PDB file of C-alpha atoms and ligand atoms in Angstrom:
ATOM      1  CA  UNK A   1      97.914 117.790 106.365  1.00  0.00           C
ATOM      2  CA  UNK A   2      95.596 115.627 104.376  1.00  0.00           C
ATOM      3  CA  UNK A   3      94.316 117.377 101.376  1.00  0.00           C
ATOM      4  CA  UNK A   4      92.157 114.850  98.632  1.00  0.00           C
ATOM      5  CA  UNK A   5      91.040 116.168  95.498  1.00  0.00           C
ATOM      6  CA  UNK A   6      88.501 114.481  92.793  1.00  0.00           C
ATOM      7  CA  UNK A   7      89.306 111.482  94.097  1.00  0.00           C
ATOM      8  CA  UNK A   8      86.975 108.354  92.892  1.00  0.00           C
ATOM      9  CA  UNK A   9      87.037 104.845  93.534  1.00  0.00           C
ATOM     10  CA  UNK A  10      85.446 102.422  90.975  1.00  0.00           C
ATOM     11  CA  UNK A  11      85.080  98.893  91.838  1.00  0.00           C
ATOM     12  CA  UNK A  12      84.193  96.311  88.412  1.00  0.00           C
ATOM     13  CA  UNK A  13      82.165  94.123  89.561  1.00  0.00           C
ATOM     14  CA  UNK A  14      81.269  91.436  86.436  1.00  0.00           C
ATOM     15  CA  UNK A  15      79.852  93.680  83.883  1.00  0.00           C
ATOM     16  CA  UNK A  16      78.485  96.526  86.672  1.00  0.00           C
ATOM     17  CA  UNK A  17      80.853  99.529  87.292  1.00  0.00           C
ATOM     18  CA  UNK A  18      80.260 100.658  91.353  1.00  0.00           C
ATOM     19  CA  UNK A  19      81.353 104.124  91.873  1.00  0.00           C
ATOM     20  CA  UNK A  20      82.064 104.080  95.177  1.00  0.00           C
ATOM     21  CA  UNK A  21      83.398 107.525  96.064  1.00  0.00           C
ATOM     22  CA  UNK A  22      82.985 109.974  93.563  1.00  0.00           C
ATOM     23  CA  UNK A  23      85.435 112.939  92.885  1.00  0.00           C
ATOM     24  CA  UNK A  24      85.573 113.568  96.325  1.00  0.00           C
ATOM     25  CA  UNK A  25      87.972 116.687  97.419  1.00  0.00           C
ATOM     26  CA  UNK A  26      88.628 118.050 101.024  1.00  0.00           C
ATOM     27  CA  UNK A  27      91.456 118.729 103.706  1.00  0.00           C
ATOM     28  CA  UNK A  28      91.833 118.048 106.845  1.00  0.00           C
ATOM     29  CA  UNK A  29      94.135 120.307 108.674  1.00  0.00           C
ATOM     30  CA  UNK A  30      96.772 119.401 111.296  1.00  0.00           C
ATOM     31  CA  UNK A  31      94.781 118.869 115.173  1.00  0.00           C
ATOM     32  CA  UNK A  32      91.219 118.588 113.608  1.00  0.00           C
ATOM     33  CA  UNK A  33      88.703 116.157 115.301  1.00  0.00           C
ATOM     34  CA  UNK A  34      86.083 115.569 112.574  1.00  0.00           C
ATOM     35  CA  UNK A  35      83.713 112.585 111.865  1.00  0.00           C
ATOM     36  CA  UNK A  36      82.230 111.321 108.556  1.00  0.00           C
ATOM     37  CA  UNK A  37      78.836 109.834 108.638  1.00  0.00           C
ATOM     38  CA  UNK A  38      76.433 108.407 105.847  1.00  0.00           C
ATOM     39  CA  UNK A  39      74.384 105.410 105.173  1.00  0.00           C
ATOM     40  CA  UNK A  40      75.200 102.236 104.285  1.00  0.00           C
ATOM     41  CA  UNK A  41      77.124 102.046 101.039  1.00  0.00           C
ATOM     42  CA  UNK A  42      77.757 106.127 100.889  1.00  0.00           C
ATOM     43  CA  UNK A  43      81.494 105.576 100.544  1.00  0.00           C
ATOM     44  CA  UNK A  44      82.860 105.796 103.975  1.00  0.00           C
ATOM     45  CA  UNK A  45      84.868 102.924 104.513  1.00  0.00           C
ATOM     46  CA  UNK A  46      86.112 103.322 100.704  1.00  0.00           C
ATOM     47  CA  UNK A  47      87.542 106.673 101.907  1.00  0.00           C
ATOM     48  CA  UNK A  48      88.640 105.497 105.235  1.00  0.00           C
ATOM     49  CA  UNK A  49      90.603 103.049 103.221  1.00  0.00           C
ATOM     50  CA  UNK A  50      92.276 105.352 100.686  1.00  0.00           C
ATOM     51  CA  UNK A  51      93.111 107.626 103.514  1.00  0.00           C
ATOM     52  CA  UNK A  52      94.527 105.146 105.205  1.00  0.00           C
ATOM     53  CA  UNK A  53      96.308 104.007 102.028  1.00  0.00           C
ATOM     54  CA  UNK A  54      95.261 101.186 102.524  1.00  0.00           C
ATOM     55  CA  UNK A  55      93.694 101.070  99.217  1.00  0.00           C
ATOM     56  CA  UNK A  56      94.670 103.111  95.635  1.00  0.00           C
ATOM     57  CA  UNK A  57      91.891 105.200  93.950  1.00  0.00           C
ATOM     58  CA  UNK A  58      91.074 105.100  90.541  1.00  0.00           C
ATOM     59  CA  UNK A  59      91.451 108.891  89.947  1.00  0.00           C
ATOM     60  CA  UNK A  60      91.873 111.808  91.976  1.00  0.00           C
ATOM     61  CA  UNK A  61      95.061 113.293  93.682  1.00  0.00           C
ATOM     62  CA  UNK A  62      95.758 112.723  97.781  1.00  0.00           C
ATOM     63  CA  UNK A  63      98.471 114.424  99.571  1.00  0.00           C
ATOM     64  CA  UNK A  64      99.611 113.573 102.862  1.00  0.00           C
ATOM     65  CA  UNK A  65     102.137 116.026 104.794  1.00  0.00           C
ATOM     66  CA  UNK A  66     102.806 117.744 101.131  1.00  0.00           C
ATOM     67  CA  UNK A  67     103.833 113.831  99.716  1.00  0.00           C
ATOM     68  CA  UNK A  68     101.729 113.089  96.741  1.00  0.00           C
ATOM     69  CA  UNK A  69     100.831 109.446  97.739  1.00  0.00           C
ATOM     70  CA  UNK A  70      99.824 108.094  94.495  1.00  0.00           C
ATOM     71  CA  UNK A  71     103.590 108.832  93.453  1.00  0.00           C
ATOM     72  CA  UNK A  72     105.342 106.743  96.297  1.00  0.00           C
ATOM     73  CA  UNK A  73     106.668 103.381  95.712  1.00  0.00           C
ATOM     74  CA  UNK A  74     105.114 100.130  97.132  1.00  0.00           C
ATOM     75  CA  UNK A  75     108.106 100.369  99.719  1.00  0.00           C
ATOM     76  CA  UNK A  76     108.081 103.862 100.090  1.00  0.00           C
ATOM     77  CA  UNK A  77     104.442 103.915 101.176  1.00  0.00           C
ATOM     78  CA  UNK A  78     104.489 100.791 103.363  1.00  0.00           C
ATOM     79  CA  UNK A  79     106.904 103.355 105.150  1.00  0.00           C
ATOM     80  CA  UNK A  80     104.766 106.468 104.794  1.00  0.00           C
ATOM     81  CA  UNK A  81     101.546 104.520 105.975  1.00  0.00           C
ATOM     82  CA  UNK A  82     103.625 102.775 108.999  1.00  0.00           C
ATOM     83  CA  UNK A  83     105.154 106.372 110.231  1.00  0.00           C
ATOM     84  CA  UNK A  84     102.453 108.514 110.256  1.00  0.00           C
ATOM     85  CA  UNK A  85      98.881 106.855 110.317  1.00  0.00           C
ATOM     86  CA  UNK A  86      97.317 104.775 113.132  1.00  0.00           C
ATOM     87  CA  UNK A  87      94.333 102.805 111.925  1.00  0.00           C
ATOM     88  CA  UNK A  88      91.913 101.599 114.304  1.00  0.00           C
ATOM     89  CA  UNK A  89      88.911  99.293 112.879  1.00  0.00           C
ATOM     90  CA  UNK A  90      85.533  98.241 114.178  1.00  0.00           C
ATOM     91  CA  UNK A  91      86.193  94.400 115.305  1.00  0.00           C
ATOM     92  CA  UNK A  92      89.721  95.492 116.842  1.00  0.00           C
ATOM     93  CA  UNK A  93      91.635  93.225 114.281  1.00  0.00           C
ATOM     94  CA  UNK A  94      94.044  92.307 116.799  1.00  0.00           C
ATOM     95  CA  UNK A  95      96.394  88.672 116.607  1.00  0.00           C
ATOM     96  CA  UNK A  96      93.955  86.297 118.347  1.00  0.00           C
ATOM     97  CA  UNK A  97      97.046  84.294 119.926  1.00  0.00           C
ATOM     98  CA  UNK A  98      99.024  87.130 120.914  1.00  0.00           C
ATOM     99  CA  UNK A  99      99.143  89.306 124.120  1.00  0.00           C
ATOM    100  CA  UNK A 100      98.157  92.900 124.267  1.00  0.00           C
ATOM    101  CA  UNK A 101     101.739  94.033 124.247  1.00  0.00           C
ATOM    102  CA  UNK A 102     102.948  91.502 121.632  1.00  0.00           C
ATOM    103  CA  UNK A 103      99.750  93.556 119.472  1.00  0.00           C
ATOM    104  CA  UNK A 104     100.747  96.623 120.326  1.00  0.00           C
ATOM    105  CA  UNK A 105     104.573  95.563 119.992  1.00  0.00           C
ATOM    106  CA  UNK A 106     103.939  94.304 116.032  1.00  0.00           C
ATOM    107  CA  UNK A 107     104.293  97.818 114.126  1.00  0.00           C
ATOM    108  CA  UNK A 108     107.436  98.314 115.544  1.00  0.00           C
ATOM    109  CA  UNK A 109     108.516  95.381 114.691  1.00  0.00           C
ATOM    110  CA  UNK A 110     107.727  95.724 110.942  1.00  0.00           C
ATOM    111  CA  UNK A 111     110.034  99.158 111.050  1.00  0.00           C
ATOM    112  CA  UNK A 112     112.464  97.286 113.081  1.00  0.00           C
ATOM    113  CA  UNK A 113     112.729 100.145 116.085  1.00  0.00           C
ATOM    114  CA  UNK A 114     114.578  99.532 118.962  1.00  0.00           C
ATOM    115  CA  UNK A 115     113.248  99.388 122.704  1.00  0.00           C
ATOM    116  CA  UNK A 116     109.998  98.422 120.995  1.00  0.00           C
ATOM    117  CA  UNK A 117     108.732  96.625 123.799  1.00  0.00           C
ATOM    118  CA  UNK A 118     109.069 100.000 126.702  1.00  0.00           C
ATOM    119  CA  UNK A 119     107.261 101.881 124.143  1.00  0.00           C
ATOM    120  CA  UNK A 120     104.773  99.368 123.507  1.00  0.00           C
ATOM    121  CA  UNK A 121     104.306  99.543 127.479  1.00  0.00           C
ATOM    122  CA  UNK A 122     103.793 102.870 127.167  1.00  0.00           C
ATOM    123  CA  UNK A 123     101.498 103.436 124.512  1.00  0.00           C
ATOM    124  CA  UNK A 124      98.936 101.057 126.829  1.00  0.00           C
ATOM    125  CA  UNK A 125     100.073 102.660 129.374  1.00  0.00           C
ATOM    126  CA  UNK A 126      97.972 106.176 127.416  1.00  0.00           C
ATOM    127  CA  UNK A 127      94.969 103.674 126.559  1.00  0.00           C
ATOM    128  CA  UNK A 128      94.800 102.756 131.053  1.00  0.00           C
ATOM    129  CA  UNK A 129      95.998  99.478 129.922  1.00  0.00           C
ATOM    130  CA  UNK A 130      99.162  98.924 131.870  1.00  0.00           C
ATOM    131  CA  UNK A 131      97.842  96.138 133.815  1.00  0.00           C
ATOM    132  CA  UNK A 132      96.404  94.004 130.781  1.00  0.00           C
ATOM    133  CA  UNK A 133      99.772  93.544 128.682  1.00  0.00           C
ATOM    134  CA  UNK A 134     100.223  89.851 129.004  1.00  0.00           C
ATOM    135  CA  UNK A 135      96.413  89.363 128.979  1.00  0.00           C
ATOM    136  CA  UNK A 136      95.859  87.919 125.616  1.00  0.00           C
ATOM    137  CA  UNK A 137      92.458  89.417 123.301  1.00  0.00           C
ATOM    138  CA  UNK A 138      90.044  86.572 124.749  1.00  0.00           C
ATOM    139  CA  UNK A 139      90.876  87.643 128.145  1.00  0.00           C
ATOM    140  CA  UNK A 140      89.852  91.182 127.691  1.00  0.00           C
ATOM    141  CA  UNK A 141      86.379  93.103 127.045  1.00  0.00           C
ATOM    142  CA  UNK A 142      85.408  94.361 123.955  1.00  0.00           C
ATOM    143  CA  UNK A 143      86.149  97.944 125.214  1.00  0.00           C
ATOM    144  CA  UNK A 144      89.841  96.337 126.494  1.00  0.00           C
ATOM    145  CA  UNK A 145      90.250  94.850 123.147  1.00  0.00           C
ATOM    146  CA  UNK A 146      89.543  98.095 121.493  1.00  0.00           C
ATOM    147  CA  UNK A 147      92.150 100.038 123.801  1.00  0.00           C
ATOM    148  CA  UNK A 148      94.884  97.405 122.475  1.00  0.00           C
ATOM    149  CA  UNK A 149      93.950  98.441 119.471  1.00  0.00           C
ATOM    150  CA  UNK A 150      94.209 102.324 119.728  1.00  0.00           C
ATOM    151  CA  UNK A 151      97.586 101.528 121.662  1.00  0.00           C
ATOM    152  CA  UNK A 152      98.446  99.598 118.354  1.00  0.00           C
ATOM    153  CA  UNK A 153      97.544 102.569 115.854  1.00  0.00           C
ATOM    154  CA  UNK A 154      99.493 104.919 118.495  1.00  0.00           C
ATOM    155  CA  UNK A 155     102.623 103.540 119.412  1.00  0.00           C
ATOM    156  CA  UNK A 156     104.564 104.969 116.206  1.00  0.00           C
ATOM    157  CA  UNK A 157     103.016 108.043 117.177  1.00  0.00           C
ATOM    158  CA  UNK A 158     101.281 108.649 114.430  1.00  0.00           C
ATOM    159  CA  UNK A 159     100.016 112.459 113.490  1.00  0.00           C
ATOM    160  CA  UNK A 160      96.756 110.745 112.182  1.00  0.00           C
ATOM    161  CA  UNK A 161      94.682 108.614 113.484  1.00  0.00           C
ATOM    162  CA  UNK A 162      91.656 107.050 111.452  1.00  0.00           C
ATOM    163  CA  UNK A 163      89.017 105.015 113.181  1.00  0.00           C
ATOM    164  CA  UNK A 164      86.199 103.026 110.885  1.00  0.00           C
ATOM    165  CA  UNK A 165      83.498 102.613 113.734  1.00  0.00           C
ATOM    166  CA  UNK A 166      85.359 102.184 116.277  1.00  0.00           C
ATOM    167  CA  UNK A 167      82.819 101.843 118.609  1.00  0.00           C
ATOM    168  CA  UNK A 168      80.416 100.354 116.387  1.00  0.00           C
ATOM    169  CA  UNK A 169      80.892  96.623 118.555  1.00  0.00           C
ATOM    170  CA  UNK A 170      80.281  98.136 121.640  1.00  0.00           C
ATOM    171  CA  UNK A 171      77.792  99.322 124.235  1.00  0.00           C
ATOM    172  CA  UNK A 172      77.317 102.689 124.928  1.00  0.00           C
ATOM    173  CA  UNK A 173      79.118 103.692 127.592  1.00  0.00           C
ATOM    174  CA  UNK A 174      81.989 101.845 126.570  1.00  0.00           C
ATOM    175  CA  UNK A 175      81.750 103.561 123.746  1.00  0.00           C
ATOM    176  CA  UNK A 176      81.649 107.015 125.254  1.00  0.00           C
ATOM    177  CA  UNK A 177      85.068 105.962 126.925  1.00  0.00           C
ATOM    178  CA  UNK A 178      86.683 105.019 123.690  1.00  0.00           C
ATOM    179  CA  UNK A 179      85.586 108.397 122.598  1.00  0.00           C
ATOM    180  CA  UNK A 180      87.303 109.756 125.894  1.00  0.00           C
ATOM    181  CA  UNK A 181      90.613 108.134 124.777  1.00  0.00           C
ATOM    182  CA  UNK A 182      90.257 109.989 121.252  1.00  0.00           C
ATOM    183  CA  UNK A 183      89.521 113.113 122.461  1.00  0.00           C
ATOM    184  CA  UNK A 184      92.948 113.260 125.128  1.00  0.00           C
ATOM    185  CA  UNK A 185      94.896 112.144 121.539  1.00  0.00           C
ATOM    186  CA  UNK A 186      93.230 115.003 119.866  1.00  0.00           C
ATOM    187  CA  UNK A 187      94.092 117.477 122.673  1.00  0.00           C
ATOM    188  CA  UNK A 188      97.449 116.158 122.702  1.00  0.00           C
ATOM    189  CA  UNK A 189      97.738 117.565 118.802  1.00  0.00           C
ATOM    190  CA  UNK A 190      97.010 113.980 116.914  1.00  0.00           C
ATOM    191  CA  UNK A 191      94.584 114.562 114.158  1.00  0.00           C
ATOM    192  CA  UNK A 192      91.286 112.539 114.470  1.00  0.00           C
ATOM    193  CA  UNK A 193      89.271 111.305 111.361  1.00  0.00           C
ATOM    194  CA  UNK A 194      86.521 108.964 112.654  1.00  0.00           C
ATOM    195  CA  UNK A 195      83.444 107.002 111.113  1.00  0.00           C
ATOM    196  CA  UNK A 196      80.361 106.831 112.815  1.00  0.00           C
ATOM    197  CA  UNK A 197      76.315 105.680 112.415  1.00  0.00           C
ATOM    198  CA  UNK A 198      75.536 107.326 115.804  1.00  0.00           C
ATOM    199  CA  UNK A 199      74.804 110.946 116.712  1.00  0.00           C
ATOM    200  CA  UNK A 200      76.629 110.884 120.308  1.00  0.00           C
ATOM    201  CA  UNK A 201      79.670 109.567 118.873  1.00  0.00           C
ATOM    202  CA  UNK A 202      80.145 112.853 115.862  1.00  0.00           C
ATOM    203  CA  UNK A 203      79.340 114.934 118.825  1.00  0.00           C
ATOM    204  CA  UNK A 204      82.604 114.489 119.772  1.00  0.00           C
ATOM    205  CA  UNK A 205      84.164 115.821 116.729  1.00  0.00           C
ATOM    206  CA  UNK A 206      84.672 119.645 115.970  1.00  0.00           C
ATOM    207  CA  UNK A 207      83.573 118.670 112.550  1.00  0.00           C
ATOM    208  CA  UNK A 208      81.085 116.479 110.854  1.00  0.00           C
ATOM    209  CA  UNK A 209      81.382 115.610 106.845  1.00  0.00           C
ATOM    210  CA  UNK A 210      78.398 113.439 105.896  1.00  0.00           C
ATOM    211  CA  UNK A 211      78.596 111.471 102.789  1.00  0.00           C
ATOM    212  CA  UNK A 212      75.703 110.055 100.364  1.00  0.00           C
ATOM    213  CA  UNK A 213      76.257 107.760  97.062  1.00  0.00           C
ATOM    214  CA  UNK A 214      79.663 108.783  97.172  1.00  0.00           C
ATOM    215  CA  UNK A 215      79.970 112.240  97.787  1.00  0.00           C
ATOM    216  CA  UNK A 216      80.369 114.802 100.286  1.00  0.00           C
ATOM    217  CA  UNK A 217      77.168 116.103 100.994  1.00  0.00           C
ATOM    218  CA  UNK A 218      77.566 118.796 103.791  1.00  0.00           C
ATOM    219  CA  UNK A 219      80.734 118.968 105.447  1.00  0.00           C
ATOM    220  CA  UNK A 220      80.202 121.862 108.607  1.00  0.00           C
ATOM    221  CA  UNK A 221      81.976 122.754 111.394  1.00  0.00           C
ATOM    222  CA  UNK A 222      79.786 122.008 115.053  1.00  0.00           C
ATOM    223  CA  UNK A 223      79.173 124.782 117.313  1.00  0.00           C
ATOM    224  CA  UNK A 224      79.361 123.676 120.709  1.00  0.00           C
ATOM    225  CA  UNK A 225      81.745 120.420 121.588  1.00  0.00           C
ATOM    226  CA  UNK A 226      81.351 119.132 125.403  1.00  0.00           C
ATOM    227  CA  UNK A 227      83.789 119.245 127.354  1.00  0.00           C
TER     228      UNK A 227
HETATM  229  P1  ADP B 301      80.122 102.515 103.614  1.00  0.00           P
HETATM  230  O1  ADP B 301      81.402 102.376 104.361  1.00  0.00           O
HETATM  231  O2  ADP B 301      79.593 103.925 103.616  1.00  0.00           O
HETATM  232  O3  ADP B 301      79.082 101.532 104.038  1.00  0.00           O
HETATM  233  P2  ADP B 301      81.616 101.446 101.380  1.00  0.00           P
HETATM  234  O4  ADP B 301      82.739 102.364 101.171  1.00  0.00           O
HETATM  235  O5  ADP B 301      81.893 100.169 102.114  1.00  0.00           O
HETATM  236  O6  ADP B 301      80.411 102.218 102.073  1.00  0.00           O
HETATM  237  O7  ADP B 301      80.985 101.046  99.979  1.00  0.00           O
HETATM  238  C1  ADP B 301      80.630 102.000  98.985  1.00  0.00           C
HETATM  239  C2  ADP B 301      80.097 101.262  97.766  1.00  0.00           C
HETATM  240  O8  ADP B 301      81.156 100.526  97.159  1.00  0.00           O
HETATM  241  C3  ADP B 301      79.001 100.258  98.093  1.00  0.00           C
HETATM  242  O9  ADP B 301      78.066 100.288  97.038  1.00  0.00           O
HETATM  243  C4  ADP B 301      79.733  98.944  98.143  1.00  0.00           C
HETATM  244  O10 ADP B 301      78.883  97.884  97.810  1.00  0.00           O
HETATM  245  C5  ADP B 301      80.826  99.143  97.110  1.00  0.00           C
HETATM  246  N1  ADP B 301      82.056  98.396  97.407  1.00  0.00           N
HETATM  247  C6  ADP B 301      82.829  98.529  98.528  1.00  0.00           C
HETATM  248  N2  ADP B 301      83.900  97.697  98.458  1.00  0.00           N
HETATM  249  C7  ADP B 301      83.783  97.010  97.293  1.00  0.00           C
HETATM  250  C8  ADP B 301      84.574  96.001  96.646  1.00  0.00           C
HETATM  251  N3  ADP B 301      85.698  95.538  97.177  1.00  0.00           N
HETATM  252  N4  ADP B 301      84.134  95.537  95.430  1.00  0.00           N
HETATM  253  C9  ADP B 301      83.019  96.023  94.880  1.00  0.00           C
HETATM  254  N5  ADP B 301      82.230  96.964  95.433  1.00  0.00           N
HETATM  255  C10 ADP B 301      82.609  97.466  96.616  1.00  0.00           C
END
């Protein structure tokens, strides 16, 4: 389903070259739960980015459902990106002014679908959020905010879903019920690619890839996953 090979990033900075992901090369199959960790600066977010195409490498190949991305159009990808990945971030990025369904509501919007708004309902209806949709972000926890946001990245019902620490703003427990909401996706067939700092959080993947100055450095399938 997602299949990168040699793929780099290098970011010019003044007269310094950063490599921040260095012929990286991988797939990810269709249903896998896996989580990338590292340190600071290993590349992560760099590779959540590109994966998200959110961002263009400077060399390397990525295919996505057999479509060689760096081929598509501006347009074409906008389309690509909006159909079949959800993106979830660390500080929720949702519209400060607007309610939870009017966030969950917008990437509709953008592909102009119709009954937006009874799907919107319905995708925070699968984050427990049903109650919450004219709350606006202010109004909600951090752990509400972040369910907005998962309702967000789901409502196209997306086959991928990427997360870049998504419970890196949160306390523990809520961050153990984030993971809860992943893990139902994942059963449910959506693919899960997650970045993480803490241990309990990859424990909820089937597999963890860790990353170090911008490469994979082991990438290994865990034995046991709680249920
Ligand atoms: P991580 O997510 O693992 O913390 P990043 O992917 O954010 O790592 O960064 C990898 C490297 O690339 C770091 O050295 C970082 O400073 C550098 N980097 C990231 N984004 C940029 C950018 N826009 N311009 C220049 N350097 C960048």
């Amino acid at each position: 389903m997602i299949e990168v090979e040699n793929l780099s990033k290098l970011y010019r900075l003044g007269q310094e070259d950063v490599h921040a992901l260095r012929e990286v090369s991988f797939r990810l199959d269709a249903g896998e739960f896996a989580a990338i960790m590292g340190p600071s600066g290993s590349g992560k977010s760099t590779l959540m980015n590109l994966l998200g195409c959110l961002d263009q490498p400077s060399s390397g190949t990525y295919r996505l459902d057999n479509i060689d991305i760096q081929d598509l159009s501006a347009n074409r990808l906008a389309e690509v990106r909006n159909r079949r990945i959800g993106f979830v971030f660390q500080n929720f990025n949702l519209l400060p002014r607007a309610s939870a369904l009017e966030n969950v509501e917008l990437p509709l919007l953008y592909g102009r679908v119709s009954g937006s708004q009874g799907r919107a309902r319905e995708a925070l209806d699968r984050v427990g959020l049903k109650d919450r949709s004219r709350h606006k972000p202010t109004e909600l926890s951090g752990g509400e905010r972040q369910r907005v946001a998962i309702a967000r990245a789901i409502v196209n019902n997306p086959a991928i879903l990427l997360a870049d620490e998504p419970t890196g703003n949160l306390d523990s427990a809520t961050g153990q019920e984030i993971m809860e909401i992943f893990r139902g996706l994942n059963a449910q067939g959506v693919l899960v690619l997650l970045v993480t700092h803490e241990a309990e959080i990859a424990e909820y993947a089937r597999r963890v890839i860790s990353m170090r100055d911008g490469r994979i450095e082991s990438d290994y399938l865990r034995e046991a996953v709680p249920c």
